Coordinates of N, CA, C and O in Angstrom, one line a residue:
X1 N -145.9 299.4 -42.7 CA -146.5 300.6 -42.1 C -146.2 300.6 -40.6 O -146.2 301.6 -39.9
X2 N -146.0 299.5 -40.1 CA -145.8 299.1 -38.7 C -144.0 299.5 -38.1 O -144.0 299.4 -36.9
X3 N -143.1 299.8 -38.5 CA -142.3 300.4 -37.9 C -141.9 301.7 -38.2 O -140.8 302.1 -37.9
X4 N -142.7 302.6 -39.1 CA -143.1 303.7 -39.7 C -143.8 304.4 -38.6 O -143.7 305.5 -38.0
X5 N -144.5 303.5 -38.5 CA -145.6 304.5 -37.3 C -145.0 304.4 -36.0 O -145.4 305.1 -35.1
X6 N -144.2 303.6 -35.7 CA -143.7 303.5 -34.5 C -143.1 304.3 -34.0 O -143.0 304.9 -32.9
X7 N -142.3 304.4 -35.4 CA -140.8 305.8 -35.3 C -141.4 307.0 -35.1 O -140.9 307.9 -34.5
X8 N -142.4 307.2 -35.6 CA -143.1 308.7 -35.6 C -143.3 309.1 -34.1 O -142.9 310.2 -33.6
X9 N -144.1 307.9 -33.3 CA -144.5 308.5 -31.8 C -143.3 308.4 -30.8 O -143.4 309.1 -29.7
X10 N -142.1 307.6 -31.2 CA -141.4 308.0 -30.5 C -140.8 309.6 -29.5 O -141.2 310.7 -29.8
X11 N -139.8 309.4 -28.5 CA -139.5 310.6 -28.0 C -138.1 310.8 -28.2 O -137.7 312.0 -28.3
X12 N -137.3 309.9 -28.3 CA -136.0 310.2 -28.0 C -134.9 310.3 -29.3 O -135.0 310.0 -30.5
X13 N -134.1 310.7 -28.7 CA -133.4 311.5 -30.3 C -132.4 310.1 -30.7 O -131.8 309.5 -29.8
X14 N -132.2 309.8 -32.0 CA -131.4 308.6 -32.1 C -130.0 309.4 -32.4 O -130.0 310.5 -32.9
X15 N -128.7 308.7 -32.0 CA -127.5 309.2 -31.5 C -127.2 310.4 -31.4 O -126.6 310.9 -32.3
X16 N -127.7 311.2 -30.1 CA -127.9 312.2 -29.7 C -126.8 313.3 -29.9 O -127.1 314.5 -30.0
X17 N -125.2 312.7 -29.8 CA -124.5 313.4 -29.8 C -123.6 313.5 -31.3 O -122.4 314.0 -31.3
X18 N -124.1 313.1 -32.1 CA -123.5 313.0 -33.3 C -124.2 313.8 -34.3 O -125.4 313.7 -34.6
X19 N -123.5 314.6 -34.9 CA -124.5 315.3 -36.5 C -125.1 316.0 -35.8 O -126.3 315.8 -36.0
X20 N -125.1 317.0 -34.9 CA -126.0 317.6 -34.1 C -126.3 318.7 -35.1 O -127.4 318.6 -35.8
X21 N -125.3 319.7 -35.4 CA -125.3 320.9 -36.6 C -126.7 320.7 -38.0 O -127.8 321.2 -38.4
X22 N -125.7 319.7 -38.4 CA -126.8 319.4 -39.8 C -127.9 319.0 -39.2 O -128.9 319.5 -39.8
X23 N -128.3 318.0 -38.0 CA -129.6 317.7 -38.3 C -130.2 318.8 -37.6 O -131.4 318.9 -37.9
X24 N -129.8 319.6 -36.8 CA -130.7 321.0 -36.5 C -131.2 321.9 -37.7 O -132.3 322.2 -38.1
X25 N -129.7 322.0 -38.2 CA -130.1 323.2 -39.6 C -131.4 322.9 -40.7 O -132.2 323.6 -41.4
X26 N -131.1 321.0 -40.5 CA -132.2 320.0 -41.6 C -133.5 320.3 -40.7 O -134.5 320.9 -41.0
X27 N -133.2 319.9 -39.6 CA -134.7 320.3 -38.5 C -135.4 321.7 -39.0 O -136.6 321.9 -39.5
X28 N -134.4 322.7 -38.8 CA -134.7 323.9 -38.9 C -135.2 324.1 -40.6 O -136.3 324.6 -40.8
X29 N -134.7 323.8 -41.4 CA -135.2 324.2 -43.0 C -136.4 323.6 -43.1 O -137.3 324.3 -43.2
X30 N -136.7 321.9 -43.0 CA -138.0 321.5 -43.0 C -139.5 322.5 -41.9 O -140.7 322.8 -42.1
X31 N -138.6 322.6 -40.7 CA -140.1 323.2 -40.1 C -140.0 324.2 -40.4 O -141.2 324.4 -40.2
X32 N -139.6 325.5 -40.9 CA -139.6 327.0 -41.8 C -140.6 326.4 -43.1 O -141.6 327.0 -43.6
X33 N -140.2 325.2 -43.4 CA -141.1 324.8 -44.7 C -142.8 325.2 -43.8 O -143.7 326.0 -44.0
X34 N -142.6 324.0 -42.9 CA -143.8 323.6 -42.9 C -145.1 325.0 -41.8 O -146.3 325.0 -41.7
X35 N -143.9 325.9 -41.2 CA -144.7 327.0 -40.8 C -145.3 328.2 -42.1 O -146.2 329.0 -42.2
X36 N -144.1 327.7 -42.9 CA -144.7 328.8 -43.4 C -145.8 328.7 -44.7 O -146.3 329.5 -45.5
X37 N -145.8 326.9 -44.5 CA -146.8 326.8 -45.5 C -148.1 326.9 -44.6 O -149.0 327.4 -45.3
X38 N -148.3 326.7 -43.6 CA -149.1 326.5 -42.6 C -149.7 328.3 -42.3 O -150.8 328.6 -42.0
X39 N -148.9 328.9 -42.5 CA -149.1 330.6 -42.4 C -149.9 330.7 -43.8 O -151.0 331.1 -43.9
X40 N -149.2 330.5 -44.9 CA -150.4 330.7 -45.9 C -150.9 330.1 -46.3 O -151.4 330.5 -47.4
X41 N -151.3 329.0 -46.1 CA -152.5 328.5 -45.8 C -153.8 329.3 -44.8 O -155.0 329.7 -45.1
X42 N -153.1 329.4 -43.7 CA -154.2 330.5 -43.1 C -154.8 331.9 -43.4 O -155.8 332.6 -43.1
X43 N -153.4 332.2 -44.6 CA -153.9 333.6 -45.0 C -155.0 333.5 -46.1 O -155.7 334.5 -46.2
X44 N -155.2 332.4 -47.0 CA -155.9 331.7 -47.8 C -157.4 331.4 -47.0 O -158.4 331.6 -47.6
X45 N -157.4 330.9 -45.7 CA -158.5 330.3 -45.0 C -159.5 331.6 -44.3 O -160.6 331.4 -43.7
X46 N -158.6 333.0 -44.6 CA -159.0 334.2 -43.9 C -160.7 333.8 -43.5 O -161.2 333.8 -42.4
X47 N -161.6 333.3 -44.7 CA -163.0 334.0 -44.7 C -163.4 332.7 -44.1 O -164.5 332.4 -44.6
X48 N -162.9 331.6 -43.1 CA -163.7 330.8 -42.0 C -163.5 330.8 -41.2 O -163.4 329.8 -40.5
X49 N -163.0 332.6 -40.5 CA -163.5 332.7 -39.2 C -162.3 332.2 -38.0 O -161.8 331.1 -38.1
X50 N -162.2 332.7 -37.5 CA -160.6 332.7 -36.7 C -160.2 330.9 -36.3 O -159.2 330.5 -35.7
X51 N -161.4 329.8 -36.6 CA -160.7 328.4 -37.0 C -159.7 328.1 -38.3 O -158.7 327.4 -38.4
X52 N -160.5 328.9 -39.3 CA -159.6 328.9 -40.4 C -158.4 329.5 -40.4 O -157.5 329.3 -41.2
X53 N -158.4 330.3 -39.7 CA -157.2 331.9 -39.9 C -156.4 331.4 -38.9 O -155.2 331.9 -38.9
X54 N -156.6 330.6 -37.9 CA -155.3 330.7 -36.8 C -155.3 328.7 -36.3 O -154.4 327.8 -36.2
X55 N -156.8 328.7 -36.1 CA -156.7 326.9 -35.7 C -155.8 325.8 -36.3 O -154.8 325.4 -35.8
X56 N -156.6 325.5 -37.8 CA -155.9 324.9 -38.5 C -154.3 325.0 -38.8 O -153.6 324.0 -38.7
X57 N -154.0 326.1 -39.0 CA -152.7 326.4 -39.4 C -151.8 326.4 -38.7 O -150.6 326.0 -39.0
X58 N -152.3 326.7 -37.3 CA -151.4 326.0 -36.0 C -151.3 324.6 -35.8 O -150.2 324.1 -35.5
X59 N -152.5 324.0 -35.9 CA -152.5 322.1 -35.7 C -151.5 321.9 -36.9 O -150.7 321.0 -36.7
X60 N -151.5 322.3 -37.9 CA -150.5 322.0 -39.0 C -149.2 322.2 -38.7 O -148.3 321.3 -38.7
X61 N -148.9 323.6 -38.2 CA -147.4 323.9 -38.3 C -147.3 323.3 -36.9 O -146.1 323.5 -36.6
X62 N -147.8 322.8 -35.8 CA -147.2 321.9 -34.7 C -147.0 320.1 -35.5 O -146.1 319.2 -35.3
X63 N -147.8 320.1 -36.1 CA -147.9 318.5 -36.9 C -146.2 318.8 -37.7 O -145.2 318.2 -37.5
X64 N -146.4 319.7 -38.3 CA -145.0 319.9 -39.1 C -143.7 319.9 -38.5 O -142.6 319.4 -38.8
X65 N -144.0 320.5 -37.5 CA -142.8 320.6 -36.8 C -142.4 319.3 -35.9 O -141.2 319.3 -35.5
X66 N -143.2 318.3 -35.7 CA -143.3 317.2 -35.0 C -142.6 316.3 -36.3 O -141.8 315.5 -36.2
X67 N -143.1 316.7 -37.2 CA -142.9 315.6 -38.3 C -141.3 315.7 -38.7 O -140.6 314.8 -39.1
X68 N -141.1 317.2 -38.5 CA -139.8 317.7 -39.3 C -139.0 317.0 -37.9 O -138.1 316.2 -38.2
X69 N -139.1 317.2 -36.7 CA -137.9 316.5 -35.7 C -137.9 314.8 -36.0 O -136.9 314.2 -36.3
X70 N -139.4 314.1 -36.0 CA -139.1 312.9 -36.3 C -138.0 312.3 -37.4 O -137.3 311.3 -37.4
X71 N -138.3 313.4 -38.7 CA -137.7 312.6 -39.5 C -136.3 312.9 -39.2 O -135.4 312.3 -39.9
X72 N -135.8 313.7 -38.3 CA -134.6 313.6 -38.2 C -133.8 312.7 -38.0 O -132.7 312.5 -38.6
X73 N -134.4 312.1 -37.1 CA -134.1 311.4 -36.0 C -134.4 310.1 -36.2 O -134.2 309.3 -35.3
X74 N -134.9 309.7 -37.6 CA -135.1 308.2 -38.3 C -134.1 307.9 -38.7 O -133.7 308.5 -39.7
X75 N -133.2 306.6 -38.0 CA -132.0 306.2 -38.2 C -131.4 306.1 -39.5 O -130.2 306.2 -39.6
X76 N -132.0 305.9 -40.4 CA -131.4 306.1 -42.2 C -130.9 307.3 -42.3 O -129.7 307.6 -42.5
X77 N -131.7 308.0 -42.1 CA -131.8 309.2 -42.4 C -130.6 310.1 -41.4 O -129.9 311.0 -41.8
X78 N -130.5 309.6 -40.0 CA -130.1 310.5 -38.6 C -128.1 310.3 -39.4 O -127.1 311.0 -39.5
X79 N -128.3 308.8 -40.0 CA -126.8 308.3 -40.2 C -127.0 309.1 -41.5 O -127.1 310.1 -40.8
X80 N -127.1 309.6 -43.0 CA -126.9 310.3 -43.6 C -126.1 311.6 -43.2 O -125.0 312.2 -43.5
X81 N -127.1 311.7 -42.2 CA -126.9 313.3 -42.2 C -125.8 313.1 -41.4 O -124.9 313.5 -42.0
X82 N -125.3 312.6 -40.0 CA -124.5 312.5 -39.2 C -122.9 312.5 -40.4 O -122.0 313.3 -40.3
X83 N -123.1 311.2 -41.4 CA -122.0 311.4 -42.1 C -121.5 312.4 -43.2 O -120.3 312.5 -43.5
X84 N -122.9 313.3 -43.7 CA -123.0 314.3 -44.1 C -122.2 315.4 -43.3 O -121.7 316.4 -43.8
X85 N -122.1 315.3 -41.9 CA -121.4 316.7 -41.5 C -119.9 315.7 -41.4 O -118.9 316.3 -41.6
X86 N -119.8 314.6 -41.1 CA -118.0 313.7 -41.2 C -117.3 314.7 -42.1 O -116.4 315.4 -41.9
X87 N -118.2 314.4 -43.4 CA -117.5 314.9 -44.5 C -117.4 316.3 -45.0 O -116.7 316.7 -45.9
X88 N -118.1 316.9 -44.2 CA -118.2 318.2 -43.9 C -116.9 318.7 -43.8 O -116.1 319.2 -44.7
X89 N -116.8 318.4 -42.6 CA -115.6 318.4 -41.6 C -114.1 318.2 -42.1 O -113.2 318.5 -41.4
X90 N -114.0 317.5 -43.5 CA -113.0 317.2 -44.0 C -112.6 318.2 -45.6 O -111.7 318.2 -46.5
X91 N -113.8 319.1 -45.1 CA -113.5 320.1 -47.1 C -112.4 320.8 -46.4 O -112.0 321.0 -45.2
X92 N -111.9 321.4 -48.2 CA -110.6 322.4 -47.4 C -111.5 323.6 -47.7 O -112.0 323.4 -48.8
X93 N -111.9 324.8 -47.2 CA -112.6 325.9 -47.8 C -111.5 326.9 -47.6 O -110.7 327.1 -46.7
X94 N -111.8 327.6 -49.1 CA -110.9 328.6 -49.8 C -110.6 329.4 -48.9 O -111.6 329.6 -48.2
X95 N -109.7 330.1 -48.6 CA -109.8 331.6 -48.2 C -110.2 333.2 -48.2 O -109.5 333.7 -49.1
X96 N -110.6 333.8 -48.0 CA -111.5 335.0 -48.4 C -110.9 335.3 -49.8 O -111.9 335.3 -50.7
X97 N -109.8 335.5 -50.3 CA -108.9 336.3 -51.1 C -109.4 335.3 -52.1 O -110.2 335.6 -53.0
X98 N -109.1 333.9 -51.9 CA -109.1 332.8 -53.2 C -110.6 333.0 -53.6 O -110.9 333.1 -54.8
X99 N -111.7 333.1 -52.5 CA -113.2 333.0 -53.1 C -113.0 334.3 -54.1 O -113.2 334.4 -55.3
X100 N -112.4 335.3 -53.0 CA -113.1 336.4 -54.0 C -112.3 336.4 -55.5 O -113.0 336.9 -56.5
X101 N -111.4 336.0 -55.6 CA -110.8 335.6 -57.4 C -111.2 335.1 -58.3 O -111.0 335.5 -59.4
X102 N -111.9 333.8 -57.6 CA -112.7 332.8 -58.3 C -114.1 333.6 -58.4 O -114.6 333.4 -59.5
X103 N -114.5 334.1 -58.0 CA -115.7 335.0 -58.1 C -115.9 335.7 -58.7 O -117.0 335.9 -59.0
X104 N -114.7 336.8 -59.3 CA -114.5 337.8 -59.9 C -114.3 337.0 -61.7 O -114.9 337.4 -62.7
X105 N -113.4 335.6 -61.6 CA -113.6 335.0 -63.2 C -114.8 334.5 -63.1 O -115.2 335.3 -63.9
X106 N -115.6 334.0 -62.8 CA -116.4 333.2 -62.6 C -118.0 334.5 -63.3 O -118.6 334.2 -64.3
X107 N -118.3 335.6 -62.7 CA -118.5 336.3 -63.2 C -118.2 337.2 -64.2 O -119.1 337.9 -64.7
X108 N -116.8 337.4 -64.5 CA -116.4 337.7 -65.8 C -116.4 336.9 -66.9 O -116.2 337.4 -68.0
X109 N -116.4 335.6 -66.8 CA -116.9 334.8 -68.0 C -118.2 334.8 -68.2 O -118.5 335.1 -69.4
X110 N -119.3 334.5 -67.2 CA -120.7 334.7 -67.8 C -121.0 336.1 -68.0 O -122.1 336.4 -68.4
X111 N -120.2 336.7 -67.9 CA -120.5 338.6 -68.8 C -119.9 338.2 -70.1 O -120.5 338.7 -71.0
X112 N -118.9 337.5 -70.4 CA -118.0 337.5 -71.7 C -119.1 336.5 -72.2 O -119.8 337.0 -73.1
X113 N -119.4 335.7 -72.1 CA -120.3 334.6 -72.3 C -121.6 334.7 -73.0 O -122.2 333.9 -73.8
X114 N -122.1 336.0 -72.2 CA -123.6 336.5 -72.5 C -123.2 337.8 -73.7 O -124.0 338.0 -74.5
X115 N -122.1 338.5 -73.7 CA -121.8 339.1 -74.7 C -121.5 338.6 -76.5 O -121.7 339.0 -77.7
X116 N -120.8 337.6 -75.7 CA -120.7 336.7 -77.4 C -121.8 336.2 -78.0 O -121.8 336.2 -79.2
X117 N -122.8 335.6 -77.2 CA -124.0 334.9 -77.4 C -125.4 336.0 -78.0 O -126.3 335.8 -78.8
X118 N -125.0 337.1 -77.2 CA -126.2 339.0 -78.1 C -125.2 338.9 -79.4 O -125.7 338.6 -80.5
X119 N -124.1 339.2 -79.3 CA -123.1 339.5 -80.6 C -123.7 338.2 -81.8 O -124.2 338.5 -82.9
X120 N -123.5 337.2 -81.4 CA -124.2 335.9 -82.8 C -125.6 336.2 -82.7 O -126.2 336.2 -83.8
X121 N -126.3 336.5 -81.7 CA -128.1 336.5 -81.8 C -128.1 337.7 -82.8 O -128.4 337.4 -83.9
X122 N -127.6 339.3 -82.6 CA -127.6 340.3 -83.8 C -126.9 339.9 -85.2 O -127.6 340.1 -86.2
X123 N -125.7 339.4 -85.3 CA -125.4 338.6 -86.6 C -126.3 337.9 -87.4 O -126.7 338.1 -88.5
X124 N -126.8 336.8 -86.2 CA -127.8 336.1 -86.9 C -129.3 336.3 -87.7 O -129.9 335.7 -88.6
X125 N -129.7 337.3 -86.9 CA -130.9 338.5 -86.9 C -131.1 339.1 -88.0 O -132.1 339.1 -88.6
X126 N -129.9 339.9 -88.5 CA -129.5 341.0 -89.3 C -129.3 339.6 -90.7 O -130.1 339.8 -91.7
X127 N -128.6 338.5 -90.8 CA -128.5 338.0 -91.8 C -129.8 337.0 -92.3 O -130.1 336.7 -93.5
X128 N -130.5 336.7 -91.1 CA -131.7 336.2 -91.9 C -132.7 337.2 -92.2 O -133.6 336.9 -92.9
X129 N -132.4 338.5 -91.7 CA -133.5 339.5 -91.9 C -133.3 339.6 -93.8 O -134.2 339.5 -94.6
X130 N -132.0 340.0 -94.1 CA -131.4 340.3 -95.4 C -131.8 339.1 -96.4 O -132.0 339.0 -97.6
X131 N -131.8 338.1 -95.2 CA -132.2 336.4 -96.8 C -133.4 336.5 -96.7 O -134.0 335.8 -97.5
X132 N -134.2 337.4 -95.7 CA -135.9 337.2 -96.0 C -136.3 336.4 -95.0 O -137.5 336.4 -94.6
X133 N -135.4 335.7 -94.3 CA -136.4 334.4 -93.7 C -136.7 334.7 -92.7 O -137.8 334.2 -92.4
X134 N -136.3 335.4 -91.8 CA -137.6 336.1 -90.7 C -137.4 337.3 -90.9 O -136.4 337.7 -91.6
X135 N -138.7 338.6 -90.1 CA -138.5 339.8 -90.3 C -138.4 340.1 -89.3 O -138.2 341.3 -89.1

């Protein structure tokens, strides 16, 4: 528990100039979590009075937001992510034309897909209706 708690009160960002992107965007998605649980929660707390409706929910979404930079910034974690954008950095991403192709079969099989699958569910329907066994 003792270098757990240590990492939390710290100030300083661990390898400040590496993985900056991901660990902002990760920054950024965790504290959107934690305000906006923190917002309804307060909209829940309405009937105790503007401690419940604005206090709390604020001491939370600052706790959240403290908690969401810390964990960034916790070296396990800071090197995940750091290597998470390395590899980033190394995809080949498609071209507009190629996405939109792949998008176009990709959606036309799960229409063809969902079509064949109604076509056997009415077959199947229609033939157990006729043997009796469901109605």
């Amino acid at each position: 528990m003792g270098p757990w708690l240590g990492e939390l009160f710290r100030f300083d960002v661990y390898k400040r100039t590496q993985g900056r992107v991901t660990r902002q965007v990760t920054f950024a998605a965790i504290a959107l979590v934690a305000v906006l649980g923190a917002w309804r929660l307060g909209r829940s707390l309405m009937d105790y009075g503007p401690t419940g409706t604005y206090g709390v929910p604020l001491v939370l979404a600052v706790v959240g937001c403290w908690l969401a930079f810390r964990a960034v910034n916790v070296p396990r974690f800071a090197d995940f992510l750091i290597s998470v954008e390395a590899e980033m950095s190394k995809v080949s991403w498609p071209t507009r034309d190629v996405l939109f192709r792949s998008s176009t079969v990709v959606m036309f099989v799960i229409f063809a897909l969902a079509a064949v699958l109604f076509l056997y569910d009415m077959i199947w329907s229609q033939l157990l209706s006729l043997l009796g066994i469901s109605g």
